[in-house]
Coordinates of C-alpha atoms in Angstrom, one line a residue:
Chain A
X1 CA -53.8 117.8 27.2
X2 CA -54.6 118.8 23.7
X3 CA -54.6 116.3 20.8
X4 CA -55.4 116.2 17.1
X5 CA -59.0 115.4 16.3
X6 CA -60.9 115.0 13.0
X7 CA -64.0 117.1 13.5
X8 CA -67.1 116.7 11.4
X9 CA -69.7 119.5 11.7
X10 CA -73.4 118.7 11.0
X11 CA -76.4 120.9 11.1
X12 CA -79.0 118.2 11.8
X13 CA -79.1 115.3 14.2
X14 CA -80.4 112.5 12.0
X15 CA -77.3 112.3 9.7
X16 CA -75.2 112.4 12.9
X17 CA -76.7 109.1 13.9
X18 CA -76.1 107.5 10.4
X19 CA -72.4 108.9 10.2
X20 CA -71.7 107.5 13.8
X21 CA -73.1 104.0 12.7
X22 CA -71.2 104.1 9.4
X23 CA -67.9 105.1 11.1
X24 CA -68.1 102.5 13.7
X25 CA -68.9 99.9 11.0
X26 CA -65.8 100.8 9.1
X27 CA -63.8 100.4 12.4
X28 CA -63.2 103.9 13.5
X29 CA -63.6 104.6 17.3
X30 CA -65.7 107.6 17.9
X31 CA -64.1 109.8 20.5
X32 CA -67.2 111.9 21.3
X33 CA -70.2 113.5 19.7
X34 CA -71.2 117.0 20.7
X35 CA -74.8 118.3 20.3
X36 CA -77.0 121.2 21.5
X37 CA -79.6 118.7 22.9
X38 CA -79.6 115.0 23.7
X39 CA -80.0 112.8 20.6
X40 CA -82.0 109.7 21.3
X41 CA -80.4 106.5 20.1
X42 CA -77.0 108.0 20.1
X43 CA -75.8 106.1 23.2
X44 CA -76.4 102.8 21.4
X45 CA -75.1 104.0 18.1
X46 CA -71.8 105.0 19.9
X47 CA -71.8 101.9 22.0
X48 CA -71.8 104.1 25.2
X49 CA -72.1 102.1 28.4
X50 CA -75.1 102.8 30.6
X51 CA -74.6 105.4 33.2
X52 CA -74.0 104.0 36.8
X53 CA -75.6 107.1 38.3
X54 CA -78.8 105.2 39.3
X55 CA -76.6 102.9 41.4
X56 CA -75.1 105.9 43.0
X57 CA -78.5 107.4 43.6
X58 CA -79.7 104.1 45.2
X59 CA -76.6 104.1 47.6
X60 CA -77.2 107.7 48.6
X61 CA -80.9 106.9 49.2
X62 CA -80.1 103.9 51.3
X63 CA -77.6 106.0 53.3
X64 CA -80.2 108.7 53.8
X65 CA -83.0 106.3 54.9
X66 CA -80.7 104.5 57.3
X67 CA -79.4 107.8 58.7
X68 CA -82.9 109.2 59.1
X69 CA -84.4 106.2 60.8
X70 CA -81.4 105.5 63.1
X71 CA -81.2 109.3 64.1
X72 CA -84.9 109.6 65.0
X73 CA -85.0 106.3 66.8
X74 CA -81.8 107.0 68.8
X75 CA -82.8 110.6 69.7
X76 CA -86.4 110.0 70.7
X77 CA -86.2 106.3 71.7
X78 CA -82.9 106.0 73.5
X79 CA -81.0 109.2 74.1
X80 CA -83.9 111.1 75.7
X81 CA -87.2 109.2 75.8
X82 CA -90.2 111.5 76.5
X83 CA -93.3 110.3 78.2
X84 CA -96.1 111.8 76.2
X85 CA -99.4 110.6 77.6
X86 CA -97.8 107.2 78.2
X87 CA -97.4 106.6 74.5
X88 CA -94.4 104.7 73.2
X89 CA -91.3 106.7 72.7
X90 CA -90.3 104.8 69.6
X91 CA -93.3 105.9 67.5
X92 CA -92.3 104.4 64.1
X93 CA -95.2 105.8 62.1
X94 CA -94.3 109.3 63.3
X95 CA -90.8 108.8 61.9
X96 CA -92.1 108.1 58.3
X97 CA -92.4 111.7 56.9
X98 CA -89.0 112.9 58.1
X99 CA -87.4 109.6 57.0
X100 CA -88.9 110.0 53.5
X101 CA -87.7 113.7 53.3
X102 CA -84.1 113.0 54.3
X103 CA -83.9 110.0 51.9
X104 CA -85.1 112.3 49.0
X105 CA -82.8 115.0 50.1
X106 CA -79.8 112.9 50.3
X107 CA -80.4 111.0 47.1
X108 CA -80.9 114.2 45.1
X109 CA -77.9 115.9 46.4
X110 CA -75.6 112.9 46.4
X111 CA -76.5 111.9 42.9
X112 CA -76.2 115.4 41.5
X113 CA -72.8 115.8 43.2
X114 CA -71.7 112.5 41.6
X115 CA -73.0 113.6 38.2
X116 CA -71.0 116.9 38.4
X117 CA -67.9 115.0 39.6
X118 CA -68.1 112.4 36.9
X119 CA -68.5 115.0 34.1
X120 CA -65.8 117.2 35.6
X121 CA -68.2 120.1 36.1
X122 CA -67.7 122.8 38.6
X123 CA -68.3 126.5 38.8
X124 CA -65.8 128.2 36.3
X125 CA -64.6 124.9 34.7
X126 CA -63.2 125.5 31.3
X127 CA -65.4 123.7 28.8
X128 CA -63.8 121.0 26.7
X129 CA -65.7 121.4 23.5
X130 CA -64.5 121.3 19.9
X131 CA -66.6 124.3 18.6
X132 CA -68.6 127.0 20.2
X133 CA -71.6 126.4 17.9
X134 CA -72.3 123.0 19.4
X135 CA -74.4 124.6 22.1
X136 CA -76.4 126.5 19.5
X137 CA -77.3 124.7 16.2
X138 CA -74.4 122.5 15.2
X139 CA -73.5 118.9 15.9
X140 CA -70.0 117.7 16.0
X141 CA -68.4 114.2 15.7
X142 CA -64.8 114.0 17.0
X143 CA -62.5 111.2 16.1
X144 CA -58.9 110.9 17.3
X145 CA -56.7 111.8 14.3
X146 CA -53.9 109.5 15.5
X147 CA -54.1 106.0 13.8
X148 CA -57.1 107.0 11.7
X149 CA -57.2 107.0 8.0
X150 CA -57.9 110.7 7.7
X151 CA -59.1 110.6 4.0
X152 CA -61.5 107.7 4.6
X153 CA -63.1 109.3 7.7
X154 CA -63.5 112.5 5.9
X155 CA -65.2 110.7 3.1
X156 CA -67.7 109.0 5.5
X157 CA -68.4 112.2 7.2
X158 CA -69.0 114.0 3.9
X159 CA -71.0 111.2 2.6
X160 CA -73.4 111.6 5.5
X161 CA -73.8 115.2 5.1
X162 CA -71.1 116.9 7.2
X163 CA -71.0 120.5 6.0
X164 CA -67.5 120.9 7.4
X165 CA -64.6 118.5 8.1
X166 CA -61.5 119.9 9.9
X167 CA -58.5 118.5 11.7
X168 CA -57.7 120.5 14.8
X169 CA -55.6 120.3 17.8
X170 CA -58.0 120.8 20.7
X171 CA -58.4 119.6 24.3
X172 CA -61.4 117.3 24.5
Chain B
X1 CA -89.1 109.8 15.8
X2 CA -92.4 109.4 14.1
X3 CA -95.2 111.8 15.5
X4 CA -98.8 111.6 14.1
X5 CA -99.7 114.8 12.3
X6 CA -103.0 114.7 14.3
X7 CA -101.1 115.9 17.3
X8 CA -101.2 119.6 17.8
X9 CA -97.8 121.5 16.9
X10 CA -96.0 122.8 20.1
X11 CA -93.8 125.2 18.2
X12 CA -95.6 127.3 15.7
X13 CA -94.3 129.2 12.8
X14 CA -91.1 128.5 10.8
X15 CA -88.4 127.4 13.2
X16 CA -84.8 126.4 13.4
X17 CA -82.3 125.4 16.1
X18 CA -80.5 128.8 15.7
X19 CA -83.8 130.6 15.8
X20 CA -84.8 129.0 19.1
X21 CA -81.4 130.2 20.6
X22 CA -81.9 133.7 19.2
X23 CA -85.5 134.1 20.4
X24 CA -84.7 133.1 23.9
X25 CA -81.2 134.4 24.4
X26 CA -81.6 137.8 22.7
X27 CA -83.7 139.3 25.6
X28 CA -80.9 138.4 28.0
X29 CA -78.3 140.2 25.9
X30 CA -80.3 143.2 25.0
X31 CA -80.8 146.2 27.5
X32 CA -84.0 145.8 29.6
X33 CA -87.2 147.4 28.1
X34 CA -88.9 150.2 29.9
X35 CA -91.7 147.8 30.9
X36 CA -89.1 145.7 32.7
X37 CA -87.8 148.7 34.6
X38 CA -91.3 149.8 35.5
X39 CA -92.3 146.3 36.7
X40 CA -89.0 145.8 38.5
X41 CA -89.2 149.3 40.3
X42 CA -92.7 148.5 41.6
X43 CA -91.6 145.1 42.8
X44 CA -88.7 146.6 44.6
X45 CA -90.8 149.3 46.1
X46 CA -93.1 146.6 47.5
X47 CA -90.0 144.7 48.7
X48 CA -89.0 147.8 50.6
X49 CA -92.3 147.8 52.3
X50 CA -91.7 144.3 53.3
X51 CA -88.3 145.3 54.8
X52 CA -89.9 148.1 56.8
X53 CA -92.7 146.0 58.2
X54 CA -90.3 143.1 59.0
X55 CA -87.8 145.4 60.5
X56 CA -90.6 146.8 62.8
X57 CA -91.8 143.4 63.6
X58 CA -88.3 142.2 64.6
X59 CA -87.7 145.2 66.9
X60 CA -91.2 145.2 68.4
X61 CA -92.3 141.5 68.5
X62 CA -95.1 139.5 67.0
X63 CA -97.5 141.5 69.0
X64 CA -97.7 144.0 66.2
X65 CA -99.8 141.5 64.4
X66 CA -103.5 141.3 64.9
X67 CA -103.4 137.9 66.5
X68 CA -105.0 137.1 69.9
X69 CA -105.3 134.4 72.3
X70 CA -108.1 132.7 70.3
X71 CA -107.0 133.3 66.7
X72 CA -103.3 132.6 67.1
X73 CA -102.9 131.7 63.4
X74 CA -103.9 134.4 61.0
X75 CA -102.6 136.1 57.8
X76 CA -99.1 134.7 58.6
X77 CA -100.0 131.0 58.2
X78 CA -102.7 131.9 55.5
X79 CA -99.9 133.4 53.4
X80 CA -97.5 130.6 54.2
X81 CA -99.9 127.9 52.9
X82 CA -100.9 130.1 49.9
X83 CA -97.3 130.6 48.8
X84 CA -96.4 126.9 49.3
X85 CA -99.5 126.0 47.2
X86 CA -98.4 128.3 44.5
X87 CA -95.0 126.5 44.6
X88 CA -96.6 123.3 43.6
X89 CA -97.1 123.8 39.9
X90 CA -93.4 124.1 38.8
X91 CA -92.1 120.8 40.2
X92 CA -95.3 119.2 39.1
X93 CA -94.7 120.3 35.5
X94 CA -91.2 119.4 35.4
X95 CA -91.3 116.2 37.3
X96 CA -94.7 114.5 36.8
X97 CA -95.0 115.7 33.2
X98 CA -91.5 114.5 32.5
X99 CA -92.4 111.0 33.7
X100 CA -95.6 111.0 31.6
X101 CA -93.5 112.2 28.6
X102 CA -95.6 115.3 28.0
X103 CA -93.7 117.3 25.5
X104 CA -95.7 120.5 26.1
X105 CA -93.9 120.7 29.4
X106 CA -90.7 121.9 27.6
X107 CA -92.0 125.4 27.0
X108 CA -93.2 126.1 30.4
X109 CA -91.1 124.1 32.9
X110 CA -88.3 126.6 33.3
X111 CA -90.4 129.6 34.3
X112 CA -92.8 127.4 36.3
X113 CA -89.9 125.9 38.3
X114 CA -88.4 129.4 38.9
X115 CA -91.8 130.5 40.1
X116 CA -91.9 127.5 42.5
X117 CA -88.6 128.4 44.0
X118 CA -89.5 131.9 44.6
X119 CA -93.0 131.0 46.0
X120 CA -91.3 128.7 48.5
X121 CA -88.9 131.5 49.5
X122 CA -91.8 133.8 50.2
X123 CA -93.6 130.9 52.0
X124 CA -90.5 130.2 54.1
X125 CA -90.4 133.8 55.5
X126 CA -93.8 133.4 57.3
X127 CA -93.1 130.5 59.7
X128 CA -89.6 131.9 60.1
X129 CA -91.0 135.2 61.5
X130 CA -94.0 133.6 63.2
X131 CA -91.4 131.6 65.2
X132 CA -90.8 135.0 66.9
X133 CA -87.0 134.9 67.2
X134 CA -85.8 134.0 63.7
X135 CA -82.1 134.3 64.9
X136 CA -82.6 131.0 66.8
X137 CA -84.5 129.2 64.0
X138 CA -81.7 126.6 63.8
X139 CA -83.3 125.1 66.8
X140 CA -85.7 123.3 64.6
X141 CA -82.8 121.2 63.3
X142 CA -81.8 118.2 65.2
X143 CA -78.5 119.6 66.4
X144 CA -76.5 118.3 69.3
X145 CA -78.2 120.1 72.1
X146 CA -75.8 122.0 74.4
X147 CA -78.7 123.6 76.4
X148 CA -79.9 120.2 77.7
X149 CA -80.5 116.9 76.1
X150 CA -83.9 117.4 74.7
X151 CA -83.9 116.8 70.9
X152 CA -86.3 118.3 68.4
X153 CA -89.7 116.5 68.5
X154 CA -90.1 114.2 65.5
X155 CA -93.6 113.4 66.5
X156 CA -94.8 116.9 65.7
X157 CA -96.2 117.7 62.2
X158 CA -94.7 121.2 62.5
X159 CA -91.3 119.7 62.5
X160 CA -92.2 117.4 59.5
X161 CA -93.1 120.6 57.8
X162 CA -89.5 122.0 58.5
X163 CA -88.1 119.0 56.8
X164 CA -90.7 118.9 53.9
X165 CA -90.4 122.6 53.0
X166 CA -86.7 122.6 53.2
X167 CA -86.2 119.4 51.2
X168 CA -88.6 120.6 48.6
X169 CA -86.9 123.9 48.2
X170 CA -83.5 122.3 47.9
X171 CA -84.5 119.6 45.5
X172 CA -86.5 122.0 43.4
X173 CA -83.5 124.3 43.2
X174 CA -81.1 121.5 42.4
X175 CA -83.4 120.1 39.6
X176 CA -83.9 123.6 38.2
X177 CA -80.2 124.3 38.1
X178 CA -79.2 121.0 36.6
X179 CA -81.6 121.8 33.7
X180 CA -80.2 125.4 33.5
X181 CA -76.6 124.3 33.0
X182 CA -76.8 123.5 29.3
X183 CA -78.7 126.6 28.5
X184 CA -76.3 128.8 30.5
X185 CA -73.5 127.3 28.2
X186 CA -75.5 128.3 25.3
X187 CA -75.4 131.9 26.5
X188 CA -71.8 131.6 27.4
X189 CA -70.8 130.4 23.9
X190 CA -72.4 133.5 22.3
X191 CA -71.1 136.0 24.8
X192 CA -68.0 138.2 25.1
X193 CA -66.2 139.9 27.9
X194 CA -67.7 140.1 31.4
X195 CA -70.8 138.3 30.4
X196 CA -68.8 135.4 29.1
X197 CA -66.9 135.2 32.4
X198 CA -70.1 135.2 34.5
X199 CA -71.9 132.7 32.3
X200 CA -68.7 130.6 32.2
X201 CA -68.7 130.3 35.9
X202 CA -72.4 129.6 36.1
X203 CA -72.4 126.8 33.4
X204 CA -69.9 124.6 35.1
X205 CA -67.9 123.7 32.0
X206 CA -70.7 122.2 30.2
X207 CA -69.7 120.9 26.7
X208 CA -72.7 119.1 25.2
X209 CA -70.9 115.8 24.8
X210 CA -72.9 112.6 24.3
X211 CA -71.7 111.2 27.7
X212 CA -72.6 114.4 29.4
X213 CA -76.1 114.3 27.9
X214 CA -76.5 110.7 28.8
X215 CA -75.8 111.5 32.5
X216 CA -78.0 114.5 32.2
X217 CA -81.0 112.6 31.1
X218 CA -80.3 109.9 33.7
X219 CA -80.1 112.5 36.5
X220 CA -83.2 114.3 35.2
X221 CA -85.3 111.2 35.2
X222 CA -84.3 110.2 38.6
X223 CA -84.7 113.6 40.0
X224 CA -88.3 113.6 38.4
X225 CA -88.9 110.3 40.1
X226 CA -87.8 111.7 43.4
X227 CA -89.6 115.0 43.0
X228 CA -92.9 113.4 42.1
X229 CA -93.6 111.9 45.5
X230 CA -91.9 114.8 47.1
X231 CA -94.2 117.4 45.6
X232 CA -97.3 115.2 46.8
X233 CA -95.6 115.0 50.3
X234 CA -95.2 118.7 50.8
X235 CA -98.7 119.8 50.9
X236 CA -99.7 116.5 52.5
X237 CA -97.5 117.4 55.4
X238 CA -98.6 121.0 55.5
X239 CA -102.2 119.7 55.7
X240 CA -101.2 117.5 58.7
X241 CA -100.3 120.7 60.6
X242 CA -104.0 121.1 60.7
X243 CA -105.4 117.6 60.4
X244 CA -103.6 116.2 63.5
X245 CA -105.1 118.8 65.7
X246 CA -108.5 118.6 67.5
X247 CA -110.0 121.8 66.1
X248 CA -113.4 121.4 64.5
X249 CA -112.9 122.1 60.7
X250 CA -109.3 121.0 60.8
X251 CA -109.5 117.4 62.2
X252 CA -110.4 115.8 58.9
X253 CA -108.8 112.8 57.1
X254 CA -109.7 114.4 53.7
X255 CA -107.1 117.2 54.2
X256 CA -103.9 115.6 52.4
X257 CA -105.5 114.9 49.0
X258 CA -107.6 118.0 49.2
X259 CA -104.6 120.2 50.0
X260 CA -102.5 118.7 47.3
X261 CA -105.2 119.2 44.7
X262 CA -105.8 122.8 45.9
X263 CA -102.0 123.4 45.7
X264 CA -101.8 122.2 42.1
X265 CA -104.9 124.2 41.2
X266 CA -103.4 127.5 42.7
X267 CA -100.0 126.8 41.3
X268 CA -101.3 126.4 37.7
X269 CA -103.4 129.5 38.1
X270 CA -100.3 131.5 39.1
X271 CA -98.4 130.0 36.2
X272 CA -101.0 131.2 33.8
X273 CA -101.2 134.6 35.3
X274 CA -97.4 135.0 34.9
X275 CA -97.0 133.2 31.5
X276 CA -99.9 135.0 29.8
X277 CA -98.0 138.4 30.5
X278 CA -94.6 136.9 29.8
X279 CA -95.3 135.4 26.5
X280 CA -96.7 138.7 25.3
X281 CA -94.0 140.9 26.7
X282 CA -91.1 138.7 25.7
X283 CA -92.8 137.7 22.3
X284 CA -92.7 133.9 23.2
X285 CA -96.2 133.1 21.5
X286 CA -94.4 130.7 19.2
X287 CA -93.4 128.5 22.1
X288 CA -96.1 129.1 24.6
X289 CA -99.0 128.6 22.2
X290 CA -102.8 128.7 22.8
X291 CA -102.6 124.9 23.1
X292 CA -100.3 125.1 26.0
X293 CA -102.7 127.4 27.8
X294 CA -105.5 125.1 26.9
X295 CA -104.0 122.1 28.5
X296 CA -103.1 123.9 31.6
X297 CA -106.6 125.1 31.9
X298 CA -107.7 121.4 31.7
X299 CA -105.5 120.7 34.8
X300 CA -107.1 123.7 36.5
X301 CA -110.5 122.3 35.6
X302 CA -109.7 118.9 37.1
X303 CA -108.0 120.0 40.2
X304 CA -110.7 122.7 40.7
X305 CA -113.3 120.1 40.6
X306 CA -111.5 118.0 43.0
X307 CA -111.3 121.0 45.4
X308 CA -115.0 121.7 44.9
X309 CA -115.9 118.1 45.7
X310 CA -113.7 118.2 48.8
X311 CA -115.6 121.4 50.1
X312 CA -118.9 119.5 49.6
X313 CA -117.6 116.4 51.2
X314 CA -116.4 118.3 54.2
X315 CA -119.9 119.5 54.7
X316 CA -121.5 116.2 54.2
X317 CA -119.1 114.7 56.7
X318 CA -119.7 117.5 59.3
X319 CA -123.3 116.7 59.2
X320 CA -123.0 112.9 59.0
X321 CA -120.5 112.8 61.9
X322 CA -123.4 114.1 64.2
X323 CA -120.7 116.0 66.2
X324 CA -122.3 119.3 67.3
X325 CA -118.9 121.2 67.3
X326 CA -118.1 120.0 63.8
X327 CA -121.5 120.9 62.5
X328 CA -121.4 124.4 64.2
X329 CA -117.9 125.0 62.7
X330 CA -119.2 124.5 59.1
X331 CA -122.4 126.4 59.6
X332 CA -120.3 129.2 61.2
X333 CA -118.1 129.2 58.0
X334 CA -121.1 129.7 55.8
X335 CA -123.3 132.0 57.8
X336 CA -121.0 133.3 60.6
X337 CA -119.3 136.7 60.8
X338 CA -116.7 135.6 58.2
X339 CA -119.4 134.6 55.7
X340 CA -117.9 136.8 53.0
X341 CA -114.7 135.0 53.0
X342 CA -116.5 131.7 52.7
X343 CA -118.6 132.9 49.7
X344 CA -115.6 134.5 48.0
X345 CA -113.8 131.2 48.2
X346 CA -116.9 129.3 46.9
X347 CA -117.4 131.6 44.0
X348 CA -113.7 131.8 42.9
X349 CA -112.7 128.2 43.4
X350 CA -115.9 126.2 42.7
X351 CA -117.8 128.2 40.1
X352 CA -115.1 130.0 38.0
X353 CA -113.0 126.9 37.1
X354 CA -116.1 125.3 35.8
X355 CA -116.2 127.8 33.0
X356 CA -113.2 125.9 31.6
X357 CA -115.5 123.2 30.3
X358 CA -115.9 125.5 27.3
X359 CA -113.1 125.2 24.7
X360 CA -113.8 128.8 23.6
X361 CA -113.1 130.0 27.1
X362 CA -110.0 127.9 27.6
X363 CA -108.6 129.5 24.4
X364 CA -109.5 133.1 25.2
X365 CA -106.4 134.6 26.6
X366 CA -108.3 137.6 28.4
X367 CA -110.8 135.2 30.0
X368 CA -108.1 132.9 31.1
X369 CA -106.1 135.7 32.7
X370 CA -109.1 136.9 34.6
X371 CA -110.2 133.4 35.7
X372 CA -106.5 132.7 36.8
X373 CA -106.7 135.8 39.0
X374 CA -110.0 134.6 40.5
X375 CA -108.4 131.3 41.4
X376 CA -105.4 133.0 43.1
X377 CA -107.8 135.1 45.2
X378 CA -110.1 132.1 45.9
X379 CA -107.3 129.9 47.0
X380 CA -106.1 132.7 49.4
X381 CA -109.6 132.8 50.9
X382 CA -109.6 129.0 51.2
X383 CA -106.7 129.3 53.6
X384 CA -108.1 132.3 55.5
X385 CA -111.4 130.4 55.9
X386 CA -109.8 127.1 57.1
X387 CA -107.5 128.9 59.5
X388 CA -109.4 132.0 60.9
X389 CA -113.0 130.8 60.8
X390 CA -112.1 127.4 62.5
X391 CA -110.2 129.2 65.2
X392 CA -112.2 132.3 66.1
X393 CA -115.0 130.4 67.8
X394 CA -113.5 127.6 69.7
X395 CA -115.1 125.2 72.4
X396 CA -115.5 127.9 74.9
X397 CA -117.9 130.7 73.8
X398 CA -116.5 133.1 76.3
X399 CA -113.2 133.1 74.5
X400 CA -114.8 133.7 71.0
X401 CA -113.0 136.5 69.3
X402 CA -112.7 138.3 65.9
X403 CA -109.4 138.8 64.0
X404 CA -108.4 141.4 61.5
X405 CA -104.9 142.1 60.2
X406 CA -102.9 145.2 61.2
X407 CA -101.0 147.3 58.8
X408 CA -97.8 145.1 59.4
X409 CA -99.5 142.0 58.2
X410 CA -100.9 143.7 55.1
X411 CA -97.6 145.2 54.4
X412 CA -95.9 141.9 54.8
X413 CA -98.3 140.3 52.3
X414 CA -97.8 143.0 49.8
X415 CA -94.1 142.9 50.5
X416 CA -93.9 139.2 49.9
X417 CA -95.5 139.7 46.5
X418 CA -92.8 142.2 45.9
X419 CA -90.1 139.8 46.9
X420 CA -91.6 137.2 44.5
X421 CA -91.9 139.5 41.5
X422 CA -88.5 141.1 42.2
X423 CA -87.0 137.6 41.9
X424 CA -89.1 136.8 38.9
X425 CA -88.1 140.0 37.0
X426 CA -84.4 139.2 37.7
X427 CA -84.9 135.7 36.5
X428 CA -86.6 136.9 33.3
X429 CA -83.8 139.2 32.6
X430 CA -80.7 137.1 33.3
X431 CA -81.7 133.5 32.8
X432 CA -83.3 131.7 29.8
X433 CA -87.0 131.6 30.5
X434 CA -87.6 128.7 28.3
X435 CA -85.6 125.5 28.4
X436 CA -83.6 126.0 25.2
X437 CA -82.1 122.5 24.8
X438 CA -85.4 120.9 25.7
X439 CA -87.4 122.9 23.1
X440 CA -84.8 122.0 20.4
X441 CA -85.2 118.3 21.3
X442 CA -88.9 118.3 20.4
X443 CA -88.5 120.3 17.1
X444 CA -88.4 117.1 14.9
X445 CA -91.6 115.8 16.3
X446 CA -93.6 118.8 17.4
X447 CA -92.7 121.7 15.3
X448 CA -95.5 123.0 13.0
X449 CA -93.2 122.8 10.0
X450 CA -92.3 119.1 10.7
X451 CA -95.9 118.2 11.3
X452 CA -96.9 119.9 7.9
X453 CA -94.2 117.7 6.2
X454 CA -95.6 114.4 7.7
X455 CA -99.2 115.5 6.9
X456 CA -98.2 116.0 3.3
X457 CA -96.4 112.7 3.1
X458 CA -99.5 110.9 4.4
X459 CA -101.9 112.9 2.3
X460 CA -103.6 114.6 5.3
X461 CA -105.1 117.9 4.9
X462 CA -103.6 119.9 7.8
X463 CA -106.2 122.6 7.4
X464 CA -108.9 120.2 8.3
X465 CA -107.1 118.7 11.3
X466 CA -105.6 122.0 12.9
X467 CA -107.8 124.7 11.5
X468 CA -106.4 127.3 13.9
X469 CA -102.9 127.1 12.6
X470 CA -103.4 126.6 8.9

């Protein structure tokens, strides 16, 4: 659903950080910031919560490890035990390499799937971005126009070096 | 984001975010050069040879190879191990160097990872075909067995290898693609028409939002944390194919670290071979600088020295073990009928990398290119020596034999190089060969212009600190 946003376009990342801090100090909620590369410190400046992806990764890893260990133990130890020179059928040390590989595989695939799902990314998805230049050399701060003091927001953006401020109806 | 001006600039010349995008995306948008067509045509021709040889192999059987009852692993497994080794630099660069926060990684990780993926594809073809009947290769997976209740044998290092290589391939591919998504969006947002449609589908709707970048960085960091032990596990497990056997020359506990070091050694050599050509042809000298080549040469020097020490340790242990079979196997390597393979390996792997102690040689592009080729050849011979010379004279002298490849094996090797380069040429044409977003993120700390600014503010004479750039 498209909505009206105040968009401040910058051409450097340092003033973006200052502008974000100043806008939040003056009581404006930042909707989103768009940039061609990750800006370090922006998460804290925007007050973004930490990503929960590491937790998802841990869960997938645990699932992978359990699956791998149980699978090998069940197949070789219980379902069809083989007598190989009288050695124990449940040869735990032999299960280590495959358990490790399956753990890594499931963690990686599960986490990346979660990441794509959380961001709403899939092949052919329409990008929700305010300006095409944010993947090249421009940075954009988006603030919901509804309930915001447009003139004051524009003043803060300009003061911190926004080279362009516009109000547009876009889907973000 | 303070960076000492004493650090070497990683992006030379005058740069800007828009210029980085232009430099890397323009070759994708322009028509291919005649050099690209020439290289691509040669690669596809070699790939055709591969198809011919493999077709003949599949219709006739593995008997068309030069293998015999004594030497039952030859060029097939040599090439498999060689290719897997080459596939070690990419993930090492992108994962281990990410954890160590090495910024120079940003210029080379994309192409090195692509190289990894293509090398692992080439590697995978060998065990697939060596298995004899590739159409039933799914038997290696632990599927519910309808032909009886016997499961795949998880005690076998060969089965560990299946899991290691396929996991390594999948995770490397996923890691590579996750990093590609923002750059594909950069191409998408400049394109029109059909190109826009294609890159729109490929870039998954990437929008560059702060939340997306936050998740992106989390995913990259965890994938790097996963890929680091993974990359070490792959060649460890490959080495166990040998080390768990009772063949003299294979039955050594030194194999896992020795194979991993050798893999990194050969991987970096191949990265240098390719990047030295690519930076010239695609005019990327501002991003892949002499300094980048210098640091990669240092890694080659370190891993090459580890490999050299491993060769000497093996010999010492063979003597020290007092096992006559072990002693004979190593004497046979040096002075037996395959002495030339052994000495080719020693010259290329032990002597040539030691030249990199000299900074002059590390920074001489021609010298580095030649040495990198030597290392590639040397590492191929290492695998040949380990496999063939250990097998051809076994415990029973009556079954001693010699092995030489047939035209099918030679064609398959040339053909796998064709497959590798075909994929690499397609990659260089259609995908960004340098991680655009990552390079932009180091501009403020590591571009020459920024370093010059800091140096001026601190009253440091840049000419004195970095004579080669001033």
